[in-house]
PDB file of C-alpha atoms and ligand atoms in Angstrom:
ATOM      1  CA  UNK A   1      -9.324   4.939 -20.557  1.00 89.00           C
ATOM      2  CA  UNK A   2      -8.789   4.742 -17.002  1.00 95.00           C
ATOM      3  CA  UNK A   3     -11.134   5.818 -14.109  1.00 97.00           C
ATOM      4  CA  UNK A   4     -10.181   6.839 -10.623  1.00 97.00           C
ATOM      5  CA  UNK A   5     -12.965   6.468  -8.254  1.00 97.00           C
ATOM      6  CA  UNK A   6     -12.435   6.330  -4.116  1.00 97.00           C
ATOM      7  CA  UNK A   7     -14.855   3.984  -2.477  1.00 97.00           C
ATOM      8  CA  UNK A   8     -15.813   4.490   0.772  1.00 96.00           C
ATOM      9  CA  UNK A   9     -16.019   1.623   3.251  1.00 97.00           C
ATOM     10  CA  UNK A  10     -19.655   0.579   2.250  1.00 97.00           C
ATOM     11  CA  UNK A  11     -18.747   0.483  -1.027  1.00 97.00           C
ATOM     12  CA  UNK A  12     -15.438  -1.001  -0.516  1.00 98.00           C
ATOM     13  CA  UNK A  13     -16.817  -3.995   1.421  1.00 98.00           C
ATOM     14  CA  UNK A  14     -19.150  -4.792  -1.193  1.00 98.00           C
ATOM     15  CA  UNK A  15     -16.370  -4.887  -3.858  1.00 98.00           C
ATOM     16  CA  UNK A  16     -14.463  -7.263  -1.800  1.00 98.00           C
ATOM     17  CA  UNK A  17     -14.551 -10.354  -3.509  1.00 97.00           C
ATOM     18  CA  UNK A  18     -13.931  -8.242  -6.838  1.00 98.00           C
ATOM     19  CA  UNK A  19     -10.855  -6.691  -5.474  1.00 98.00           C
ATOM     20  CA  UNK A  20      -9.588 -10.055  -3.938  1.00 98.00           C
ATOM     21  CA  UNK A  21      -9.353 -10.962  -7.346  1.00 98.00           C
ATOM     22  CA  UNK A  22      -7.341  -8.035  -8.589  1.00 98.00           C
ATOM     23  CA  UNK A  23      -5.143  -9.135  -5.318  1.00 98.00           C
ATOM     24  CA  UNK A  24      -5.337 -12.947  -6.583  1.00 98.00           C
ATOM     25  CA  UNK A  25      -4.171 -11.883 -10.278  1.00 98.00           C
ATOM     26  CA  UNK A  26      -1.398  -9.863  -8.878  1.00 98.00           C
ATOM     27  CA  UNK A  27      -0.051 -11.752  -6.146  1.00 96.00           C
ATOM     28  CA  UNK A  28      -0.421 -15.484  -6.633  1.00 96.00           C
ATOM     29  CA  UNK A  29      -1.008 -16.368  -3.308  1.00 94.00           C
ATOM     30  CA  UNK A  30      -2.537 -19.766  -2.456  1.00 93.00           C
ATOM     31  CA  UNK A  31      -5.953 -20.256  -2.932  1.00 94.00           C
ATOM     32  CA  UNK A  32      -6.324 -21.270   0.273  1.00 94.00           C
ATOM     33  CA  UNK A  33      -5.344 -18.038   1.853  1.00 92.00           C
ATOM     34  CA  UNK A  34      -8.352 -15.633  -0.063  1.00 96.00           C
ATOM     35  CA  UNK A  35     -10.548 -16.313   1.832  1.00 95.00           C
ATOM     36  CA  UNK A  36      -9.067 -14.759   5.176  1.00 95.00           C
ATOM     37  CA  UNK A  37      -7.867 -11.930   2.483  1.00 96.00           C
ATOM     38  CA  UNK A  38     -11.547 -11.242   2.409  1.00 97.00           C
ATOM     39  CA  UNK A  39     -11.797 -11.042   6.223  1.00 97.00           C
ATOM     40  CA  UNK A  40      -8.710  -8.698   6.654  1.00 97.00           C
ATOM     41  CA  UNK A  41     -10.128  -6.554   4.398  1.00 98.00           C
ATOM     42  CA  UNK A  42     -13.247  -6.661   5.822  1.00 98.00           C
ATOM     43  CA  UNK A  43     -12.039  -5.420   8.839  1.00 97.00           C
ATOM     44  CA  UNK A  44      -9.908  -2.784   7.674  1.00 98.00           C
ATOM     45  CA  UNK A  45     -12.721  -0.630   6.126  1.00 98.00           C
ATOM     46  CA  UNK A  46     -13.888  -0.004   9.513  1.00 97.00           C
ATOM     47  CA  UNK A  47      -9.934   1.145  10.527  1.00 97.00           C
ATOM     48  CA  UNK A  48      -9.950   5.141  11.532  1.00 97.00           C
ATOM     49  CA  UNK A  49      -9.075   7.219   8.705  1.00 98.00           C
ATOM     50  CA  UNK A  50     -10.229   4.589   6.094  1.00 98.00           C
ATOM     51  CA  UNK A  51      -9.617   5.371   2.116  1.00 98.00           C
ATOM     52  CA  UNK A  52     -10.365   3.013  -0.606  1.00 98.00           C
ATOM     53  CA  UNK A  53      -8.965   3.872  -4.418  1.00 98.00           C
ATOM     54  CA  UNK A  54      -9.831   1.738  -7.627  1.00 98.00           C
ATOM     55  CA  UNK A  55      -8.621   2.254 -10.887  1.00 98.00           C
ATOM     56  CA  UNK A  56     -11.455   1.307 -13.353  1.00 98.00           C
ATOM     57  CA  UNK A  57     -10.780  -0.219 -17.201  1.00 95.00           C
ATOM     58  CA  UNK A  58     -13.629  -0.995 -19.781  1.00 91.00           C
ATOM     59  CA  UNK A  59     -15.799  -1.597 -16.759  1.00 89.00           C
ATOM     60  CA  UNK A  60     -13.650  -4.215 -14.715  1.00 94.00           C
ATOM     61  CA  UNK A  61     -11.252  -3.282 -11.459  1.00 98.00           C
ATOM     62  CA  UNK A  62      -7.833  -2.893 -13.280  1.00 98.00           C
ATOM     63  CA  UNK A  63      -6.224  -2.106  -9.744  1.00 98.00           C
ATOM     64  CA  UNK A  64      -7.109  -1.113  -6.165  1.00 98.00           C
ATOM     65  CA  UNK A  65      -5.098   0.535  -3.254  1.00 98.00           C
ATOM     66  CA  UNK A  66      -6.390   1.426   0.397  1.00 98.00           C
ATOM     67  CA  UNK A  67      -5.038   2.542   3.594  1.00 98.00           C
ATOM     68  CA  UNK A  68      -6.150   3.922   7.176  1.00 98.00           C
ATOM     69  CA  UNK A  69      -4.861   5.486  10.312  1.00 98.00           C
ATOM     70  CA  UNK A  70      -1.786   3.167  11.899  1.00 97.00           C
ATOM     71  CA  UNK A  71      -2.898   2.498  15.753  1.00 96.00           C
ATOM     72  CA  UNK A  72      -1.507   1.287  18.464  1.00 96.00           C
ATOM     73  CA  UNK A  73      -3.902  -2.656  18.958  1.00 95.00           C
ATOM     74  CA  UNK A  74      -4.085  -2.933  15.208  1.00 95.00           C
ATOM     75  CA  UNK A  75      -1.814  -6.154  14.542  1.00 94.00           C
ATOM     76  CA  UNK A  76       0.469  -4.652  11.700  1.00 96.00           C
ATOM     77  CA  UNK A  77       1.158  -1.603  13.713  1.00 96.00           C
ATOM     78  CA  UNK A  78       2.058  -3.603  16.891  1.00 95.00           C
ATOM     79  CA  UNK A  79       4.606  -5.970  15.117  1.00 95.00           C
ATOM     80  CA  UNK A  80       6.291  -3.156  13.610  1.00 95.00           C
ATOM     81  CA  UNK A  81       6.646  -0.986  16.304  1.00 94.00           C
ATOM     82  CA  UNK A  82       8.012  -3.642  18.288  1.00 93.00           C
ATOM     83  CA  UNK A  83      10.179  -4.437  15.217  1.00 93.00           C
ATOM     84  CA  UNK A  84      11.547  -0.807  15.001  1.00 92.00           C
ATOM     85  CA  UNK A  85      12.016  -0.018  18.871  1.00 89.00           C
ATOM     86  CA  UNK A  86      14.555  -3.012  18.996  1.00 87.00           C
ATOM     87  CA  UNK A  87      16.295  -2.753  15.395  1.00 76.00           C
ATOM     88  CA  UNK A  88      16.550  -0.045  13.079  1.00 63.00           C
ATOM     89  CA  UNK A  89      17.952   0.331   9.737  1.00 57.00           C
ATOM     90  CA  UNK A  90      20.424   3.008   8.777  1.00 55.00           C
ATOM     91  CA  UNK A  91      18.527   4.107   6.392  1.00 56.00           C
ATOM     92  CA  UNK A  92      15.554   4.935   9.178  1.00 58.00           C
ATOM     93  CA  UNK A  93      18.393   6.176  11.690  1.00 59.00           C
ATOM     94  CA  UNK A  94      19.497   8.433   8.794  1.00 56.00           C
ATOM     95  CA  UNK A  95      16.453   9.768   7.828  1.00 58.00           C
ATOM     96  CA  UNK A  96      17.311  12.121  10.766  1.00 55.00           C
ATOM     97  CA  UNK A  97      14.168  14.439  11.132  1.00 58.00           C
ATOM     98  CA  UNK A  98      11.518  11.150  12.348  1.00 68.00           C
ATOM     99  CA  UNK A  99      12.844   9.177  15.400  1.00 68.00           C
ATOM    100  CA  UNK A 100      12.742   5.266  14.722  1.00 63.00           C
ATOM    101  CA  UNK A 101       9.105   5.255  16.741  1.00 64.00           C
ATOM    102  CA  UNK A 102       8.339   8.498  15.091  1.00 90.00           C
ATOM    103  CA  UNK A 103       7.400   6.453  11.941  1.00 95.00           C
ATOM    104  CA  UNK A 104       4.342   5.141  13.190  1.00 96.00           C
ATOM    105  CA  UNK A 105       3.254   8.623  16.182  1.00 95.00           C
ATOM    106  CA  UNK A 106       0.617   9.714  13.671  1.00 97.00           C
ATOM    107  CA  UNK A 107       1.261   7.559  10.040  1.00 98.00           C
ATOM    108  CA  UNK A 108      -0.890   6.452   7.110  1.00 98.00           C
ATOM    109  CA  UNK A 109      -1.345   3.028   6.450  1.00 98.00           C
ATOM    110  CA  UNK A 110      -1.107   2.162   3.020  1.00 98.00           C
ATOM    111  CA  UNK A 111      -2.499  -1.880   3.352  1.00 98.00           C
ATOM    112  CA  UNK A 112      -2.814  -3.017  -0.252  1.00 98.00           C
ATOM    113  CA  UNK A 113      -1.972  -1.970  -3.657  1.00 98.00           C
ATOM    114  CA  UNK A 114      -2.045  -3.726  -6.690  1.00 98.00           C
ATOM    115  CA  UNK A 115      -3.024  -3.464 -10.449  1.00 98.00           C
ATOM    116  CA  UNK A 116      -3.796  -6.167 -12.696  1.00 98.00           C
ATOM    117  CA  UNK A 117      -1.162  -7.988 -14.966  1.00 98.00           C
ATOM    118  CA  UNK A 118      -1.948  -6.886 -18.077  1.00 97.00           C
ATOM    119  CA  UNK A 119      -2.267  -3.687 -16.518  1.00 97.00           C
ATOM    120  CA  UNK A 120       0.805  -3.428 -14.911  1.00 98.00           C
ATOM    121  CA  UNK A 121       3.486  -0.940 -16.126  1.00 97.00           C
ATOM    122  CA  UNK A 122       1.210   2.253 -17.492  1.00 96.00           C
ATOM    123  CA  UNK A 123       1.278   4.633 -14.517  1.00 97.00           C
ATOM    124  CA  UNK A 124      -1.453   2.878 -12.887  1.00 98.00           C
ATOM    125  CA  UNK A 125       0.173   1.866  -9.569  1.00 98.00           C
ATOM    126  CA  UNK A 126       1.896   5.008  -9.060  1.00 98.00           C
ATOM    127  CA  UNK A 127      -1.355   7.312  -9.714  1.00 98.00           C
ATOM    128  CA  UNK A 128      -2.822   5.174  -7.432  1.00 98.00           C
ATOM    129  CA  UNK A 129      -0.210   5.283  -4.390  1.00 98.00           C
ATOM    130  CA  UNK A 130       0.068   8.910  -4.984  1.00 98.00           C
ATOM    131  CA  UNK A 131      -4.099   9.731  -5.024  1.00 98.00           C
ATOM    132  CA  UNK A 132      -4.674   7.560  -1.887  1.00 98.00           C
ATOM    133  CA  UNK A 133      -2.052   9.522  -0.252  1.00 98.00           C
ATOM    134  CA  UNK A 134      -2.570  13.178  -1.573  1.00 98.00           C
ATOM    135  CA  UNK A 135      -3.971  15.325   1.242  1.00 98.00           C
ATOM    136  CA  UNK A 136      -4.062  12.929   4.042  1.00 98.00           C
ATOM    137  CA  UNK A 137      -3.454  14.564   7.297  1.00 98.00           C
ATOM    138  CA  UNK A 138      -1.067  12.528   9.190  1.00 98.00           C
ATOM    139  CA  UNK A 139       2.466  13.200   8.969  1.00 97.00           C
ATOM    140  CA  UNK A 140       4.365   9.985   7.532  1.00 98.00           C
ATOM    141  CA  UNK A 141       3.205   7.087   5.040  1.00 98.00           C
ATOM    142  CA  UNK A 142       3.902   3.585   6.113  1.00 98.00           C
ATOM    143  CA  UNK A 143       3.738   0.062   4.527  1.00 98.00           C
ATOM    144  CA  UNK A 144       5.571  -3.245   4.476  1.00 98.00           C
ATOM    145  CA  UNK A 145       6.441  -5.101   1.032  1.00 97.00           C
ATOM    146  CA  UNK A 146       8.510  -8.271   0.000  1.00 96.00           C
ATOM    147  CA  UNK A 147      12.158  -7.266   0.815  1.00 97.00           C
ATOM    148  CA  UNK A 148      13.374  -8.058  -2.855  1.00 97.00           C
ATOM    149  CA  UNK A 149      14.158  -6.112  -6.138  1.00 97.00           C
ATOM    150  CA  UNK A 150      10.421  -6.089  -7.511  1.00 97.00           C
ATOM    151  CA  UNK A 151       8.890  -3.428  -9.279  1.00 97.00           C
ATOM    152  CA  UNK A 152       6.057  -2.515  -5.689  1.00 98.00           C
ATOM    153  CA  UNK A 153      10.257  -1.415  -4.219  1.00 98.00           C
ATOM    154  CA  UNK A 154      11.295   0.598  -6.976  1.00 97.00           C
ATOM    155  CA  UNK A 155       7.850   2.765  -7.101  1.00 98.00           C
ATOM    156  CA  UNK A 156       7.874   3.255  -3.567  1.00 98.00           C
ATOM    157  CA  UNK A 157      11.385   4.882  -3.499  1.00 97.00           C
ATOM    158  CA  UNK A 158      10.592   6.776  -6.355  1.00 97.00           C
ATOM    159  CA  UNK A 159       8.156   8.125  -4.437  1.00 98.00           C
ATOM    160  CA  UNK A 160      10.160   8.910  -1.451  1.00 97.00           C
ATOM    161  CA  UNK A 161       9.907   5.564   0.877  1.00 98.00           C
ATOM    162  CA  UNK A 162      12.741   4.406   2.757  1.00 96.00           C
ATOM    163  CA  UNK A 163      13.668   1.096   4.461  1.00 96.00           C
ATOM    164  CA  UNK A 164      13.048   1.106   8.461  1.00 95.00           C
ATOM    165  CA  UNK A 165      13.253  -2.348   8.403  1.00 95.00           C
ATOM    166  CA  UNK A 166      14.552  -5.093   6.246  1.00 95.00           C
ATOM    167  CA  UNK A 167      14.611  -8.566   6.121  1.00 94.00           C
ATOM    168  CA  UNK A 168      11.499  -8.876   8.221  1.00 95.00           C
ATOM    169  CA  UNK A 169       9.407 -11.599   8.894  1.00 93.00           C
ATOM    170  CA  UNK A 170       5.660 -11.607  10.368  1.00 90.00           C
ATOM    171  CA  UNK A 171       5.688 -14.991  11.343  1.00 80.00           C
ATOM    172  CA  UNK A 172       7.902 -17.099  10.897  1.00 70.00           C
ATOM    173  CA  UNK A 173       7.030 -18.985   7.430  1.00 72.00           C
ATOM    174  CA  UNK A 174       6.818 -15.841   5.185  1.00 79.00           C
ATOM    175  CA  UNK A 175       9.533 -14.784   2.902  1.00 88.00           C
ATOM    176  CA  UNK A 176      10.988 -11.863   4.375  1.00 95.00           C
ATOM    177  CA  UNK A 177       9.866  -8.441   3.866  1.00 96.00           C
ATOM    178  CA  UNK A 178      11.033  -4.775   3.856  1.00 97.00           C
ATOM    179  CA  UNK A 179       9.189  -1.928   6.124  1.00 97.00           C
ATOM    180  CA  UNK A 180       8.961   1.180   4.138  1.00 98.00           C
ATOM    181  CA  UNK A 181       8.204   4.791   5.541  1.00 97.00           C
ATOM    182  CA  UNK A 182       7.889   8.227   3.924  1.00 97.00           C
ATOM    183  CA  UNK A 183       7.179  11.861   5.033  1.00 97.00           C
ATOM    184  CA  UNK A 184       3.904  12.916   3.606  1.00 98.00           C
ATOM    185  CA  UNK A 185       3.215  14.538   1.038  1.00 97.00           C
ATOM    186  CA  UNK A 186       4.940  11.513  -1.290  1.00 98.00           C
ATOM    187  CA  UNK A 187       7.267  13.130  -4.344  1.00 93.00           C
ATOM    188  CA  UNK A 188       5.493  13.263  -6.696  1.00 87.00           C
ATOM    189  CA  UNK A 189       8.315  14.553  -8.912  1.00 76.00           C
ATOM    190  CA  UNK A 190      10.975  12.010  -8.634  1.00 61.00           C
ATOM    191  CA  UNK A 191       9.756  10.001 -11.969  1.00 53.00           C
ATOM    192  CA  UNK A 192       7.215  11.962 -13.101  1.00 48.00           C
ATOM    193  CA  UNK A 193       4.754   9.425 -15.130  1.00 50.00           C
ATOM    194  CA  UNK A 194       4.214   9.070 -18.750  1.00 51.00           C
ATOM    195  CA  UNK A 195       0.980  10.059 -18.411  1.00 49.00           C
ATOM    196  CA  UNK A 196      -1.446  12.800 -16.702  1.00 42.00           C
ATOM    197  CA  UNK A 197      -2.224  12.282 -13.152  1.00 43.00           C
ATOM    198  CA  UNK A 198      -6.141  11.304 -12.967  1.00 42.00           C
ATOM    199  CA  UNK A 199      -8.402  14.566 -12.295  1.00 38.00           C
ATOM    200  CA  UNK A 200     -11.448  12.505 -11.816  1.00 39.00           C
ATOM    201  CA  UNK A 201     -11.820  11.573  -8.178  1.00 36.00           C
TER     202      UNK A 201
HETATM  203  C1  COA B   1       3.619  -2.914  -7.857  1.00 74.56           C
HETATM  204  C2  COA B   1       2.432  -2.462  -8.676  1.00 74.56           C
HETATM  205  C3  COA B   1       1.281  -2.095  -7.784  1.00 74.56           C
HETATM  206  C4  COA B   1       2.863  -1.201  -9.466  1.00 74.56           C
HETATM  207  O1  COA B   1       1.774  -0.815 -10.278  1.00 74.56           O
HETATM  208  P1  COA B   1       2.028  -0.534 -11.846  1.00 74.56           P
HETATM  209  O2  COA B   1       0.804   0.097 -12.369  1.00 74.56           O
HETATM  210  O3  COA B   1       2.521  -1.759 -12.483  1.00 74.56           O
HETATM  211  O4  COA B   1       3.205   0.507 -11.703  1.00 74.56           O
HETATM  212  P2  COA B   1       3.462   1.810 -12.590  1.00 74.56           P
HETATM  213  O5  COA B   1       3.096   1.542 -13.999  1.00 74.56           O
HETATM  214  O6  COA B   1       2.822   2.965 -11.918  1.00 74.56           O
HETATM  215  O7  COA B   1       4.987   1.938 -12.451  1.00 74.56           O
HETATM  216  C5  COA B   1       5.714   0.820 -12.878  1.00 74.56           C
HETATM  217  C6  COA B   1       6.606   1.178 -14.041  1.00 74.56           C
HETATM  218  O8  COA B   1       5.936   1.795 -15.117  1.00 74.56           O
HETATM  219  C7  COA B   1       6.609   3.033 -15.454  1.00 74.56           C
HETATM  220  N1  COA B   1       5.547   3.956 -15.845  1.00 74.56           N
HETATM  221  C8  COA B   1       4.949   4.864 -15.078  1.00 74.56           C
HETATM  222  N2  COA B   1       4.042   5.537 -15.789  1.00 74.56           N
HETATM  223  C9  COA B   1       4.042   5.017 -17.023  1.00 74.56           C
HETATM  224  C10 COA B   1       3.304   5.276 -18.216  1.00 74.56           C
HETATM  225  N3  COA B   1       2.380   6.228 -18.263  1.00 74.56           N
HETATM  226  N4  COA B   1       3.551   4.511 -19.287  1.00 74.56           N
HETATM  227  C11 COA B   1       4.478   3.558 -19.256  1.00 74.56           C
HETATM  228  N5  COA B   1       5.210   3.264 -18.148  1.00 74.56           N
HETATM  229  C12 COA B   1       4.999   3.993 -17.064  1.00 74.56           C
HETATM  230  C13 COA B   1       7.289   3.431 -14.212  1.00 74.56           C
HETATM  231  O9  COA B   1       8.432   4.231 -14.491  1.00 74.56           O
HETATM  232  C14 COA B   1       7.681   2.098 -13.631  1.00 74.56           C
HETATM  233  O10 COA B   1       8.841   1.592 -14.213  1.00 74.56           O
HETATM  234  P3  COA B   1       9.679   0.416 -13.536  1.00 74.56           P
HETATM  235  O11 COA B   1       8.776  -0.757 -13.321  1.00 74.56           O
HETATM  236  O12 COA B   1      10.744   0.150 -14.526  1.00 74.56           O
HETATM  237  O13 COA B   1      10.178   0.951 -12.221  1.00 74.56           O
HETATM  238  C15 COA B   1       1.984  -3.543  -9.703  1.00 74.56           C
HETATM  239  O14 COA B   1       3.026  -3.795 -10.603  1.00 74.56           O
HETATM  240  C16 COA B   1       1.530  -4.822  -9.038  1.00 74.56           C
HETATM  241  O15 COA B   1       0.355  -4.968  -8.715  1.00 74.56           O
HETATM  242  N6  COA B   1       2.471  -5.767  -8.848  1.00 74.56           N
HETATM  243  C17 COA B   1       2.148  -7.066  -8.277  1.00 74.56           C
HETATM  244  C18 COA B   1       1.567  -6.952  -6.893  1.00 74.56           C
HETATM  245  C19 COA B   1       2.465  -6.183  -5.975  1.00 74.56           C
HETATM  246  O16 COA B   1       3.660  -6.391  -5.938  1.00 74.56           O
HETATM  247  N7  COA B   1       1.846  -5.297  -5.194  1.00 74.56           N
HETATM  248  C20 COA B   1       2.539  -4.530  -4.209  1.00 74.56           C
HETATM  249  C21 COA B   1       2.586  -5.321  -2.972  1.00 74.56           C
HETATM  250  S1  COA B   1       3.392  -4.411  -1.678  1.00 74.56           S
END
């Protein structure tokens, strides 16, 4: 039985080092690099527009999503709008109805998402991404992810993401990595999930 629960940014900060390791179990970064994971976080729950999302299992974080009002002096927004007002994907210049530095005028940042291995593949992610953006005011969703076939690609164009920017790097040792934008509200009908959408949050 899964829980959906959104924490505010009290709450959240307090379950950092317990969502780090839902991040840890998902991602496989280097050890070495949780620790400023923690302070990233840390600072994002006192972004504008904060929302925090876990999805609980038999008492243990199974995954965890959050996201905040993009502004201008907050690094990811900087490097992507600078990113997007010199290069532009087709797919952002076809879009058509949001201007290339439309994406980010008034956007919701999703930061993190992730779910557990072994709970990976039950609707989990997707309920998730679609809860912590469900209702939010701004008028576009907006998130970077590794610019590769993986599974985090597929769910967010089945929700209604599209490139703006691929083949991306944030400095210049990361693999490269895919800018994704949306209209709000997401689709929530283009693969609708095997299960019901959580009613308790
Ligand atoms: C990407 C990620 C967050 C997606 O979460 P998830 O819970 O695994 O994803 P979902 O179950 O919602 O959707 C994944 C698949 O399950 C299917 N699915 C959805 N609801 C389902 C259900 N009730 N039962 C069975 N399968 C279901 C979806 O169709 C989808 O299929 P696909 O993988 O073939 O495209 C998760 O896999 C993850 O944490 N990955 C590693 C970390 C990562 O990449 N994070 C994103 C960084 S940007």
């Amino acid at each position: 039985m899964i829980a959906y629960r959104e924490l505010g940014p009290g709450e959240f900060r307090s379950s950092i080092r317990a969502l780090v390791a839902v991040y840890a179990a998902a991602m496989s970064p280097p050890d070495r690099t949780l620790s400023g994971r923690e302070a990233i976080m840390e600072r994002h729950a006192a972004s504008p527009g904060f929302r925090g999302l876990v999805a609980q299992a038999d008492g243990e974080f199974a995954g965890f999503t959050y996201g905040f009002h993009g502004e201008t002096g907050q690094w990811w927004h900087d490097m992507v709008a600078a990113a997007l007002a010199t290069r532009t994907s087709a797919a952002a210049s076809a879009a058509g109805h949001v201007t290339p530095g439309g994406w980010l005028d008034d956007s919701f940042e999703v930061a993190e998402l992730h779910v557990l291995p072994r709970w990976q593949g039950n609707g989990i992610g997707r309920s998730l991404l679609l809860t912590v953006a469900d209702g939010r005011p701004e008028r576009t969703a907006v998130l970077s992810t590794a610019d590769a076939p993986t599974r985090a690609r597929r769910l967010y164009r089945a929700v209604g993401f599209t490139d703006l920017l691929t083949d991306f790097r944030f400095s210049g040792a990361e693999p490269p990595y895919a800018v994704m934008g949306a209209t709000l509200p997401l689709s929530a009908d283009t693969a609708p999930p095997r299960s019901p959408r959580p009613s308790s949050w």
